[in-house]
Tab-separated table of C-alpha atoms in Angstrom:
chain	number	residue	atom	x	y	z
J	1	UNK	CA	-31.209	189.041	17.869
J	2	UNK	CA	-33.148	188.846	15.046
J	3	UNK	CA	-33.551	192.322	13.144
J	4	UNK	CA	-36.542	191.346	10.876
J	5	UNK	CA	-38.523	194.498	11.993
J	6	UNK	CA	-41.711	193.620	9.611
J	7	UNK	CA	-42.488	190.690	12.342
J	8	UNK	CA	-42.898	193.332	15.013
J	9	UNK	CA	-45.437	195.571	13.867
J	10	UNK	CA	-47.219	197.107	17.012
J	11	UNK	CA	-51.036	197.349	16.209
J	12	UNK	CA	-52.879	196.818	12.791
J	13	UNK	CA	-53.651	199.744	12.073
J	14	UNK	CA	-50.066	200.714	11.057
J	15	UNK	CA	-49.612	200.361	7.261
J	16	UNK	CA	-46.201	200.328	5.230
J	17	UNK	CA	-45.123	202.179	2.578
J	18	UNK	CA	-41.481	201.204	2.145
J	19	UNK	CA	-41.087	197.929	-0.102
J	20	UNK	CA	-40.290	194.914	2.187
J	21	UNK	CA	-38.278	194.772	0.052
J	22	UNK	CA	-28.342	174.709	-4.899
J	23	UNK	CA	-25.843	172.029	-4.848
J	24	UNK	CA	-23.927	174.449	-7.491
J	25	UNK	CA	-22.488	172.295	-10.255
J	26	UNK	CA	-18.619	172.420	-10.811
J	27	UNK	CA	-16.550	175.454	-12.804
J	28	UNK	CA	-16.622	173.566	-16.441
J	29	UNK	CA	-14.654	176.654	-17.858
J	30	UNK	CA	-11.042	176.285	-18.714
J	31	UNK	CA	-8.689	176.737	-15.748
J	32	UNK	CA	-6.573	180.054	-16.085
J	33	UNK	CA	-2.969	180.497	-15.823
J	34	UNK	CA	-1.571	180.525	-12.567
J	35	UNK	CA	-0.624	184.366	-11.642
J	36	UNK	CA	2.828	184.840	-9.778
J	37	UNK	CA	0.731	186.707	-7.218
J	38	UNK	CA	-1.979	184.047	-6.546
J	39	UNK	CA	-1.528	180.387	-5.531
J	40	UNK	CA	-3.970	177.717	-6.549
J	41	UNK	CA	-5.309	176.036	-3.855
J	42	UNK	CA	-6.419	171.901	-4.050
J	43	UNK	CA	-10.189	172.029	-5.137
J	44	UNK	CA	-10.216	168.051	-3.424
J	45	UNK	CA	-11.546	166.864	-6.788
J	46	UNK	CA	-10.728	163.477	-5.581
J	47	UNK	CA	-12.991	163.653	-2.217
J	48	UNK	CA	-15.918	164.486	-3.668
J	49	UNK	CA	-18.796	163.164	-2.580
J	50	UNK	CA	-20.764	161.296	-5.562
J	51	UNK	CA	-22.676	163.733	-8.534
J	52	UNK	CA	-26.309	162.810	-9.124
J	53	UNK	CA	-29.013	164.285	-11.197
J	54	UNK	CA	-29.130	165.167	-15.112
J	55	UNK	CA	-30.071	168.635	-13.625
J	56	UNK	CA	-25.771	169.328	-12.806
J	57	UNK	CA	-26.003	169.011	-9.081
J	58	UNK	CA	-23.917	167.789	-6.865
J	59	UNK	CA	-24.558	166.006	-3.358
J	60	UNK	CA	-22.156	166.648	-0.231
J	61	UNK	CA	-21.984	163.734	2.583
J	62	UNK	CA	-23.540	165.087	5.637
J	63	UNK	CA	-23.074	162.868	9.228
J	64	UNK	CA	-25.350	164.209	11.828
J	65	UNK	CA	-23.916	166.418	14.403
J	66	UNK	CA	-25.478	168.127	17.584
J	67	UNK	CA	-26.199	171.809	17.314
J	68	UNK	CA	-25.800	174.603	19.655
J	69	UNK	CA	-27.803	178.227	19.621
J	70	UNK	CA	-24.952	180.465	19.234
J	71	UNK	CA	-24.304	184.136	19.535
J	72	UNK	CA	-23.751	187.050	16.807
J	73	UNK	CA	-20.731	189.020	16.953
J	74	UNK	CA	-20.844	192.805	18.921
J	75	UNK	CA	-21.283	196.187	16.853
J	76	UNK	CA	-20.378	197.437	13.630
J	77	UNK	CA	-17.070	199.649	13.051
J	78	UNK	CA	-15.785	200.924	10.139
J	79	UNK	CA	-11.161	200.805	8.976
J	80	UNK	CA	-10.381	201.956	5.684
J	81	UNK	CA	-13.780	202.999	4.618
J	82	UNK	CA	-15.189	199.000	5.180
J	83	UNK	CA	-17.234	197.756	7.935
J	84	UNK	CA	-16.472	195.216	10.207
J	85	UNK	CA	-17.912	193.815	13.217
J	86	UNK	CA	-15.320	194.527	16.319
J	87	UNK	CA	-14.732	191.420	18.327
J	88	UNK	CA	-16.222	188.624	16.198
J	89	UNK	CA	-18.603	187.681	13.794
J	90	UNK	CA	-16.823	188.575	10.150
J	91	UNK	CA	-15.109	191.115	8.277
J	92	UNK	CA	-13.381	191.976	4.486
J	93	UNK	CA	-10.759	192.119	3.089
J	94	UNK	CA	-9.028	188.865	5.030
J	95	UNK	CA	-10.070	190.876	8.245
J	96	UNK	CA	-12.110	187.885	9.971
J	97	UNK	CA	-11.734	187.303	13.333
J	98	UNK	CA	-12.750	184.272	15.495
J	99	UNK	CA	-15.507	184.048	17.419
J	100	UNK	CA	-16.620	180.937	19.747
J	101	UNK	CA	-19.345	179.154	17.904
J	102	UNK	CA	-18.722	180.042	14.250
J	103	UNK	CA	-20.058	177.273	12.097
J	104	UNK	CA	-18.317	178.908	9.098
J	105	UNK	CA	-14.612	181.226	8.757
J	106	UNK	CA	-13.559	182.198	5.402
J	107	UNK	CA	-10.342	184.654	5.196
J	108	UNK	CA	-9.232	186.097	1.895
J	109	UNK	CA	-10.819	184.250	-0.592
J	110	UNK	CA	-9.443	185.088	-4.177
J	111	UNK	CA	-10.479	183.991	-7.334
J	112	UNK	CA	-10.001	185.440	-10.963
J	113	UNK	CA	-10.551	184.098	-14.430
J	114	UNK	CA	-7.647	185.067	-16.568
J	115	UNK	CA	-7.428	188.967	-16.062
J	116	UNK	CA	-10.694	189.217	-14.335
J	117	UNK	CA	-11.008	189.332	-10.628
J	118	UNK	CA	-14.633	187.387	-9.618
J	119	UNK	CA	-13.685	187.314	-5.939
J	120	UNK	CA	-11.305	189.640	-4.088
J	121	UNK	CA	-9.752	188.754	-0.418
J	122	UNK	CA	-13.381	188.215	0.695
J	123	UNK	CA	-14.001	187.084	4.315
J	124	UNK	CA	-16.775	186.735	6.911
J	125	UNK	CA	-17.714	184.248	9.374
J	126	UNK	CA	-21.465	182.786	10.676
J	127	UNK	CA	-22.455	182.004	13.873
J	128	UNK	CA	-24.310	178.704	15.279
J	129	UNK	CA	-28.114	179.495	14.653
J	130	UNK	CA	-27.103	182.414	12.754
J	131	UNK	CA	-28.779	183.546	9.110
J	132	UNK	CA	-26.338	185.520	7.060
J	133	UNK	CA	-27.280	187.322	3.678
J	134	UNK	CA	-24.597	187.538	0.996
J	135	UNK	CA	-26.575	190.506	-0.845
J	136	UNK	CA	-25.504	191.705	-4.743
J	137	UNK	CA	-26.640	192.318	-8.043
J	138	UNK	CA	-25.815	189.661	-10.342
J	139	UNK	CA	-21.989	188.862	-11.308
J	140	UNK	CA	-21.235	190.516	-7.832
J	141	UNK	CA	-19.013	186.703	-7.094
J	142	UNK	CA	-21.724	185.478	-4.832
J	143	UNK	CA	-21.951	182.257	-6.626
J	144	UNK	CA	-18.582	181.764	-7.471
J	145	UNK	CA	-17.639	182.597	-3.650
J	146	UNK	CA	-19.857	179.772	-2.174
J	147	UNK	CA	-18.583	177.416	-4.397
J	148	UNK	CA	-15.253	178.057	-3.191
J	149	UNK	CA	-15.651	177.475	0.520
J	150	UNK	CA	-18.153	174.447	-0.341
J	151	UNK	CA	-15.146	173.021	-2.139
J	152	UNK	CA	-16.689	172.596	-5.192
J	153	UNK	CA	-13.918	175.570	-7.289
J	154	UNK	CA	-10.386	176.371	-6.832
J	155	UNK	CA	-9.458	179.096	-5.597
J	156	UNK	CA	-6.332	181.325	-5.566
J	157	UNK	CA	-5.845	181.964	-1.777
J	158	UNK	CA	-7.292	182.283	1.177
J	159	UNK	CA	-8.874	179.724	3.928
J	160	UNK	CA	-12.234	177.944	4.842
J	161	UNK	CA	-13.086	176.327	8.038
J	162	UNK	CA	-16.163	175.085	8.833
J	163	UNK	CA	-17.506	173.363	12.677
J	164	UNK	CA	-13.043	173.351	13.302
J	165	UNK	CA	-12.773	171.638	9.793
J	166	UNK	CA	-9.680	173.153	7.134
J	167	UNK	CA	-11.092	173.082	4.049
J	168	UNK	CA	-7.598	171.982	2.963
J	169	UNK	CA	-6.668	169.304	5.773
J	170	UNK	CA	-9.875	167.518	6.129
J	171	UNK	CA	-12.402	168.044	2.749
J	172	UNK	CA	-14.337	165.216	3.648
J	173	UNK	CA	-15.454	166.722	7.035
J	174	UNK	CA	-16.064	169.756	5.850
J	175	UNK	CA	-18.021	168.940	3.033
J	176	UNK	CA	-19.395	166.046	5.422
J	177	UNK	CA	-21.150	169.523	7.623
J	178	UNK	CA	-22.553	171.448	4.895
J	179	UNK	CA	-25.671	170.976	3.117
J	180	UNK	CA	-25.395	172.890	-0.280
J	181	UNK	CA	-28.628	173.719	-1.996
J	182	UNK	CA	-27.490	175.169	-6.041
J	183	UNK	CA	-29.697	177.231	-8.139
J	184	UNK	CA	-29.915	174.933	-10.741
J	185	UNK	CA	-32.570	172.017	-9.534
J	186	UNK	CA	-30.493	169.250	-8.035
J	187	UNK	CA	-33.406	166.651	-8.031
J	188	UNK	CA	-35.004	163.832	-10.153
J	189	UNK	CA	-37.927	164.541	-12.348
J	190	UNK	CA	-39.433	160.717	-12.539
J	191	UNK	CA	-39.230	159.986	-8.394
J	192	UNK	CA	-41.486	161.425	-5.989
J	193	UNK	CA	-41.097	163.764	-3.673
J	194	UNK	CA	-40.108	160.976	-0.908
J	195	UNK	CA	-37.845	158.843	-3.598
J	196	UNK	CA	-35.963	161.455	-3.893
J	197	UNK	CA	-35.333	161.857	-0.269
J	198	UNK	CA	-34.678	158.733	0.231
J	199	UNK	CA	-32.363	157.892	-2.766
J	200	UNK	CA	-30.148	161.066	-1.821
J	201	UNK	CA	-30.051	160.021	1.828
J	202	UNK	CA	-28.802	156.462	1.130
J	203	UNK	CA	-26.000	158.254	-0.988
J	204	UNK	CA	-25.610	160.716	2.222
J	205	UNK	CA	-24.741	157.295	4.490
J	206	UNK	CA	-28.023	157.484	5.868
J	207	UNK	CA	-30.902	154.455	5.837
J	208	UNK	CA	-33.211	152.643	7.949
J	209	UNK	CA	-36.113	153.827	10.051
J	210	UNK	CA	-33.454	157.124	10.776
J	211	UNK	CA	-33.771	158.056	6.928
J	212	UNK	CA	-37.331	156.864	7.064
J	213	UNK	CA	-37.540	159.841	9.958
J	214	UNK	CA	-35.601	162.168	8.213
J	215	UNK	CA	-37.188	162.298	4.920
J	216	UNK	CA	-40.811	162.479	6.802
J	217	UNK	CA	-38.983	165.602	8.976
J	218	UNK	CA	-38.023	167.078	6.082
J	219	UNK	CA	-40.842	166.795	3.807
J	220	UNK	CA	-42.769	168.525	6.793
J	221	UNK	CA	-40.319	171.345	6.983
J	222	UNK	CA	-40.769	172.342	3.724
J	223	UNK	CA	-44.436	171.858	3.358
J	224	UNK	CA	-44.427	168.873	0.918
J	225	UNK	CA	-45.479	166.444	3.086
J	226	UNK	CA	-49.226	165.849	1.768
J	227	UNK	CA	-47.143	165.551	-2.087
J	228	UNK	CA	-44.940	163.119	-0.679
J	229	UNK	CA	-45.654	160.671	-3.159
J	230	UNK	CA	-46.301	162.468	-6.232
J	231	UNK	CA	-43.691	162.843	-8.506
J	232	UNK	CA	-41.646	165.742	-8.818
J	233	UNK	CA	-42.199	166.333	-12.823
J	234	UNK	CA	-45.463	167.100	-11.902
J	235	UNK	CA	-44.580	170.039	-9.418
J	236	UNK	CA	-44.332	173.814	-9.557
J	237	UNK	CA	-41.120	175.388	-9.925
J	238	UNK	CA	-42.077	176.508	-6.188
J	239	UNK	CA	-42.635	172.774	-5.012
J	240	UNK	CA	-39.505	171.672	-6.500
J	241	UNK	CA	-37.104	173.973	-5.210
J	242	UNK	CA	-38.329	173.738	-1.797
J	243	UNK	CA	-37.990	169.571	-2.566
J	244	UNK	CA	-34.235	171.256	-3.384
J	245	UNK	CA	-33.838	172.840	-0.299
J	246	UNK	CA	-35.328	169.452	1.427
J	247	UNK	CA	-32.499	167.662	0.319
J	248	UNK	CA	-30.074	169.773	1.345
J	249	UNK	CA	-31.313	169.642	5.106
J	250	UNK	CA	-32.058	165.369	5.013
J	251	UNK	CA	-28.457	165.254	6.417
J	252	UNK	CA	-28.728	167.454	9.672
J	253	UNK	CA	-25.840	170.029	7.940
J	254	UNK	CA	-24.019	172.740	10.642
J	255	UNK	CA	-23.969	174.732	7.741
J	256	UNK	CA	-26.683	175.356	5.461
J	257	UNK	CA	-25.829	177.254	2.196
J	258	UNK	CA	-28.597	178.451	0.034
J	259	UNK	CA	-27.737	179.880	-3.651
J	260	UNK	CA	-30.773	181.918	-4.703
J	261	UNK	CA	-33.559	179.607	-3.802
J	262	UNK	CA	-36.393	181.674	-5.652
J	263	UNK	CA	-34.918	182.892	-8.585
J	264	UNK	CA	-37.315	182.452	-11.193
J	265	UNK	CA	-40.285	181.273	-9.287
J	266	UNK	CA	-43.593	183.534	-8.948
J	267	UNK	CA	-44.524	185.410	-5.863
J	268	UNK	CA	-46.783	182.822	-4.159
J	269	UNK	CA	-44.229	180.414	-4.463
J	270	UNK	CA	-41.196	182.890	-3.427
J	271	UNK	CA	-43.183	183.298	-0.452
J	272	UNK	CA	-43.774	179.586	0.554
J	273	UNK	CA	-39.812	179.062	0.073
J	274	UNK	CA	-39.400	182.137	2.210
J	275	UNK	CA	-41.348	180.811	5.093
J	276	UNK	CA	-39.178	177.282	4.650
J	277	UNK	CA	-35.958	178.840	5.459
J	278	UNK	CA	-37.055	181.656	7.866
J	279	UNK	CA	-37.445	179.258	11.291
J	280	UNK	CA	-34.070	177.389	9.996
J	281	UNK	CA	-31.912	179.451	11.947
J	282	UNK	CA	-33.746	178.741	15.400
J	283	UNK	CA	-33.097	174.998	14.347
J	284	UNK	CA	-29.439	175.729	15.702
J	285	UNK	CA	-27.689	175.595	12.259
J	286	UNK	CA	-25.928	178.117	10.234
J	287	UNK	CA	-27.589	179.466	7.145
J	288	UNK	CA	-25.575	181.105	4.479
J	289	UNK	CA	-28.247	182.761	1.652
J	290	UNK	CA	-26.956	184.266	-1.220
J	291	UNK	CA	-29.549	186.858	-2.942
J	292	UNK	CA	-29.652	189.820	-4.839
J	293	UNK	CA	-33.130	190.724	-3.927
J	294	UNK	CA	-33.391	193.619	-0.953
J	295	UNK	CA	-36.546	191.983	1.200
J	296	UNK	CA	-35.521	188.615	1.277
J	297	UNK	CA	-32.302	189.819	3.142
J	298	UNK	CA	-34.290	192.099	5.183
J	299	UNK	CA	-37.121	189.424	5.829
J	300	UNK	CA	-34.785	186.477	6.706
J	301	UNK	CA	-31.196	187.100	7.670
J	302	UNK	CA	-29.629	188.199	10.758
J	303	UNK	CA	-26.592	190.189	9.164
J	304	UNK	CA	-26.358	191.080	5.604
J	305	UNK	CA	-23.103	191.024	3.742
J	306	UNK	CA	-23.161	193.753	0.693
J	307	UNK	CA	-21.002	192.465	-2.144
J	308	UNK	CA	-20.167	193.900	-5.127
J	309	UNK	CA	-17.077	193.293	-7.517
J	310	UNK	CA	-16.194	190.237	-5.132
J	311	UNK	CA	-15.948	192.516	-2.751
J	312	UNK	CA	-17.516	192.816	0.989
J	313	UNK	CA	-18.303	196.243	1.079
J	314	UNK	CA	-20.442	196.903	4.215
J	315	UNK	CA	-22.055	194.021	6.708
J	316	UNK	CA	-24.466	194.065	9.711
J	317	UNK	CA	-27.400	194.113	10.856
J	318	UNK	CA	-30.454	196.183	8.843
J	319	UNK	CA	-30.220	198.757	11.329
J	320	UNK	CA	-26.320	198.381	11.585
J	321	UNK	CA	-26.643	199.053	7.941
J	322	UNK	CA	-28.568	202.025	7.454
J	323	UNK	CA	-27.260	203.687	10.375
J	324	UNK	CA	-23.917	203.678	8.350
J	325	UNK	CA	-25.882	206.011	5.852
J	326	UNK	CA	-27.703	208.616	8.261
J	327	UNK	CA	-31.019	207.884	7.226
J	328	UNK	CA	-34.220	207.305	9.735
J	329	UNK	CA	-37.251	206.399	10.327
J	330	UNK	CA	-40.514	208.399	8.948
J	331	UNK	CA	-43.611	208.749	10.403
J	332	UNK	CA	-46.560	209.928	9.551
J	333	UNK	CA	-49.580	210.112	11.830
J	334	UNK	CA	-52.985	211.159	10.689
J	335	UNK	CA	-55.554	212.623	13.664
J	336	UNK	CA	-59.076	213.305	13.316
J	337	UNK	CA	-58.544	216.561	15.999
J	338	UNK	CA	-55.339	217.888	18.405
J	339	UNK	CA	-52.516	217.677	15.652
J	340	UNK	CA	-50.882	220.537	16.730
J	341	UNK	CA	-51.196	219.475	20.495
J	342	UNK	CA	-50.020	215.710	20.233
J	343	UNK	CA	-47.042	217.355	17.783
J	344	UNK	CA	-46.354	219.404	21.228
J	345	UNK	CA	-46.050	216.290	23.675
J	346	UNK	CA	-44.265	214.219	20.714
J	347	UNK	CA	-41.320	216.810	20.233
J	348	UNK	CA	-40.702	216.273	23.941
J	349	UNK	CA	-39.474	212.723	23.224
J	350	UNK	CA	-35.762	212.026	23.313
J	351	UNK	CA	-36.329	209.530	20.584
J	352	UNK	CA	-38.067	212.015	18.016
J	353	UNK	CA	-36.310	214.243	15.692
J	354	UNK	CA	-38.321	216.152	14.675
J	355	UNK	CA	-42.054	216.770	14.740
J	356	UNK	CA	-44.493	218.765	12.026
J	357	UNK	CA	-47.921	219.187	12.172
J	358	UNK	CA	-50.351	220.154	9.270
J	359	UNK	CA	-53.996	220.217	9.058
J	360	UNK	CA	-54.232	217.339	11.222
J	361	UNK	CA	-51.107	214.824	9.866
J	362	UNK	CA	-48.189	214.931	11.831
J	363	UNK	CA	-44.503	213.835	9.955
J	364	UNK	CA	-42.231	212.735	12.835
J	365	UNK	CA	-38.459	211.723	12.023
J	366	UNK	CA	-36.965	209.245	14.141
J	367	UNK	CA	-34.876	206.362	15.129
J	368	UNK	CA	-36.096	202.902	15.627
J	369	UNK	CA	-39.986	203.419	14.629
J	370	UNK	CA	-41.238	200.296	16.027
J	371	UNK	CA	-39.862	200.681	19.843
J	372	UNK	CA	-41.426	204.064	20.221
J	373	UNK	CA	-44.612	203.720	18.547
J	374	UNK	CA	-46.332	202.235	21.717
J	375	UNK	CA	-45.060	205.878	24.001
J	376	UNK	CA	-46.750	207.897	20.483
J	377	UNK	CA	-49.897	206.362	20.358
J	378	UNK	CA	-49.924	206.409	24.405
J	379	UNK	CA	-48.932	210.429	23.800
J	380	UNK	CA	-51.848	210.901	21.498
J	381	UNK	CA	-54.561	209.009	23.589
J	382	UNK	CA	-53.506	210.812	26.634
J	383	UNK	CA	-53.945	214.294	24.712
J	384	UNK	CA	-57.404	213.206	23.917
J	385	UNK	CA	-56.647	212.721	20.202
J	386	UNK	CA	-57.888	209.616	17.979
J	387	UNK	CA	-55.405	208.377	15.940
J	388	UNK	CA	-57.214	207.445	11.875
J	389	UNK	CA	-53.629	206.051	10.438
J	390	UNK	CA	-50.206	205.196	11.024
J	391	UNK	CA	-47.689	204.915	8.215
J	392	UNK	CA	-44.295	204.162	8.748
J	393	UNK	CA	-41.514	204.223	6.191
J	394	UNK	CA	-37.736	203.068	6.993
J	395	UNK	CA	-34.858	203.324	4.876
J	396	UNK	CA	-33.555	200.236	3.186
J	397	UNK	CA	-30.741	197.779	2.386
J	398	UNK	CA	-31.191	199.113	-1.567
J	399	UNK	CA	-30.262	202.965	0.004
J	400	UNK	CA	-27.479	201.489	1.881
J	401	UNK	CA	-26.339	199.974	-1.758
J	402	UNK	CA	-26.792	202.760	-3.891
J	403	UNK	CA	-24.588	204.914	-0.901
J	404	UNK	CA	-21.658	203.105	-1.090
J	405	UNK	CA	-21.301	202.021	-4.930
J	406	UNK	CA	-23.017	205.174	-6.460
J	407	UNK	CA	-26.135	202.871	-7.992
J	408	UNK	CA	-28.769	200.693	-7.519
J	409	UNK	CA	-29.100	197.055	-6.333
J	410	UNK	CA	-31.020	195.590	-9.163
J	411	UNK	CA	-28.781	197.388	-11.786
C-alpha cells in the first residue's frame, strides 16, 4: 500500500538524481463577527482536557483502544477540476465519503478571521493504519485546520468524527482518541525524559506498572530510551521534539496528529524524527502529518493532501499525484558496449516510452521505474552488455504543486 518508492530501490548501483524531496496551543486572537453565511460551531472549551507546560501546549485524554490494520480508499478521479478518491478514503470541498475503518472524517470545515478565509469547506478522511500528508507552503490553513477537528478552535461549519465519535456530541471521546503533537514544544525543561512521561500520563488517566510500560514503550519508539533520565533542558532540539512526539503516543491514540515535527531542527535530527514516525502507521493507528516540505510527504505518508488557500486541491497517492500531471519516469542507463543494441530490445517493452541511445548512454522514458528495472537490466545482460550506471529521476509532489497553483511549494 505504501507508495514510498525510495525504500524499493532494486540494486545499488542505481543512483538518484531527483531530490527525495504539537499539542497546538489555543486561537488567543480576538473572535470575529459571526457572518450570516457561517455558523459558529461549540469549540467544547469546557471539556478540555487540562493545559500543561510554560511552552503553550495542551494535553488531550487518551483511553487505550484496540487497533485494526485498515484499508486505503480505491483510485483517484477528478469533478470540477479537484481530485477525489471514488468510493472512500477523502475528498474536498465537503465531498467526503465513508469508508469502513476511517479513524478520522472531516466534511466542510470553514474557518475565516474577519474577511479572511484560513480554511474553506475542507474535507478528507484517514484510514486505520493509514499515514496521510496535509502538504502546503506556509499560511496554506494546515495548522489552523488541525486545530479545528482536534477541538482545540471554533470553527464556522462543517463536521469531525473520529473512531464513530461527533466532535460536537461527544468532545471528550474524541479528544479522548487523538494524540495531538503541536509545533511549539509541549514538554518540561527541568524533568527528564521519563518525568515527563510519566507526569503527562498520570494527567492522561494512566498510572501504575501500565504507565511504567508505556513510558518505557515509548521512550524506545522514539529512540530516547538510553536518555531516559536526563533532563530534557539538556537535549537537542531533535531529542526534544521526538520526547514531543513521545508524549503524544503514551496514550495508545487511534489518531495520531503531527503538526510539523521538524521544523527548525537540523538534518541529522530531521532524519531521526523521520524514522520515529515512519513504522507508526504499521502500529495500526492513524497518522495525520501536516508539512510543507516535499520528501517528508513522499518519504512517509500513504496519500498526500495538497492544500493551498485552505483549500484541498489534489490528494492521492505519489503516483496518483503525478499521474494527474503527465509526467514520467527518466532513465538513464550508461553501457560500457551494445547501446544501440540493448536500446533495440528495450523499445520492445510495453512499459517503455521511449528509448535513445548515444555513444553508449541510453535515456528511456517510462512509467513506474522501479517495477521494470529488474526486465532492463535482465534485457541488457542477455544482449551481452555491462551495465556502468543507473540513474533514475521521477517527477515530484513540488511539480504536481507548481501544476495546479501556477508556483512553487516553498514559495
Amino acid at each position: 500500500i505504501r507508495d514510498s518508492h525510495q525504500h524499493r530501490a532494486p540494486s545499488p548501483d542505481v543512483t538518484r538524481t531527483a531530490p527525495r524531496r504539537n499539542l497546538a496551543t489555543q486561537d488567543t486572537r480576538a473572535k470575529p463577527a459571526r457572518t450570516e453565511e457561517h455558523r459558529e460551531l461549540p469549540d467544547h472549551e469546557g471539556e478540555r482536557p487540562s493545559a500543561a507546560p510554560s511552552d503553550g501546549g495542551t494535553v488531550a485524554e487518551i483511553s487505550p483502544r484496540t487497533k485494526q490494520r485498515g484499508t486505503l480508499g480505491p483510485g483517484l478521479r477528478a469533478v470540477n477540476g479537484r481530485h477525489f478518491h471514488d468510493g472512500g478514503a477523502s475528498g474536498a470541498g465537503g465531498e467526503t465519503v465513508v469508508t469502513t475503518g476511517d479513524v478520522l472524517r472531516c466534511h466542510g470545515l470553514t474557518k475565516s478571521f474577519g474577511d479572511h478565509t484560513v480554511v474553506d469547506d475542507l474535507g478528507y478522511a484517514i484510514a486505520q493504519g493509514e499515514t496521510y500528508g496535509l502538504l502546503g507552503p506556509n499560511g496554506a490553513g494546515k495548522t489552523t485546520a488541525i486545530s479545528m477537528l482536534c477541538g482545540l478552535l471554533r470553527r464556522y461549519a462543517g463536521t469531525v468524527t473520529v473512531v464513530g465519535h461527533d466532535l460536537d456530541a461527544e468532545p471528550r471521546e474524541v479528544q479522548a482518541s487523538i494524540g495531538y503533537v503541536p509545533q511549539d514544544l509541549a514538554i518540561y525543561p527541568d524533568l527528564t525524559a521519563a518525568e515527563n512521561l510519566l507526569f503527562f500520563g498520570r494527567l492522561q488517566g494512566l498510572g501504575g506498572k501500565a504507565l511504567a510500560a508505556r513510558t518505557e514503550h515509548v521512550l524506545e519508539t522514539v529512540g530516547l530510551a538510553e536518555r531516559a533520565k536526563d533532563r530534557s533542558e539538556d537535549f537537542s532540539g531533535g531529542m526534544k521534539r521526538r520526547l514531543n512526539i513521545g508524549i503524544g503516543l503514551l496514550h495508545e491514540p487511534q489518531l495520531l496528529v503531527l503538526d510539523e515535527p521538524t521544523v527548525g531542527v537540523d538534518p541529522p535530527s530531521r532524519d531521526s524524527i523521520l524514522a520515529s514516525v515512519e513504522p507508526l502507521g504499521a502500529s495500526g493507528i492513524g497518522v495525520l502529518y501536516t508539512t510543507h516540505y516535499m520528501e517528508e510527504a513522499e518519504r512517509l505518508c500513504d496519500r498526500v493532501g495538497i492544500i493551498d488557500h485552505g483549500q484541498l486541491i489534489a490528494e492521492g497517492t505519489r503516483r496518483e499525484l503525478v499521474g494527474l500531471i503527465g509526467q514520467h519516469d527518466r532513465v538513464r542507463l550508461e553501457l560500457g558496449h551494445g547501446g544501440d543494441t540493448v536500446a533495440d530490445r528495450l523499445r520492445a517493452l510495453p512499459e517503455v516510452l521511449t528509448a535513445v541511445a548515444d555513444n553508449g548512454v541510453i535515456d528511456l522514458a517510462l512509467d513506474d521505474s522501479y517495477t521494470v528495472l529488474p526486465r532492463i537490466l535482465a534485457e541488457a545482460n542477455d544482449a551481452g552488455a555491462r551495465v556502468l550506471s543507473i540513474e533514475v529521476v521521477e517527477p515530484d509532489l513540488e511539480e504536481v504543486f507548481l501544476q495546479h497553483t501556477g508556483r512553487a511549494l516553498r514559495n
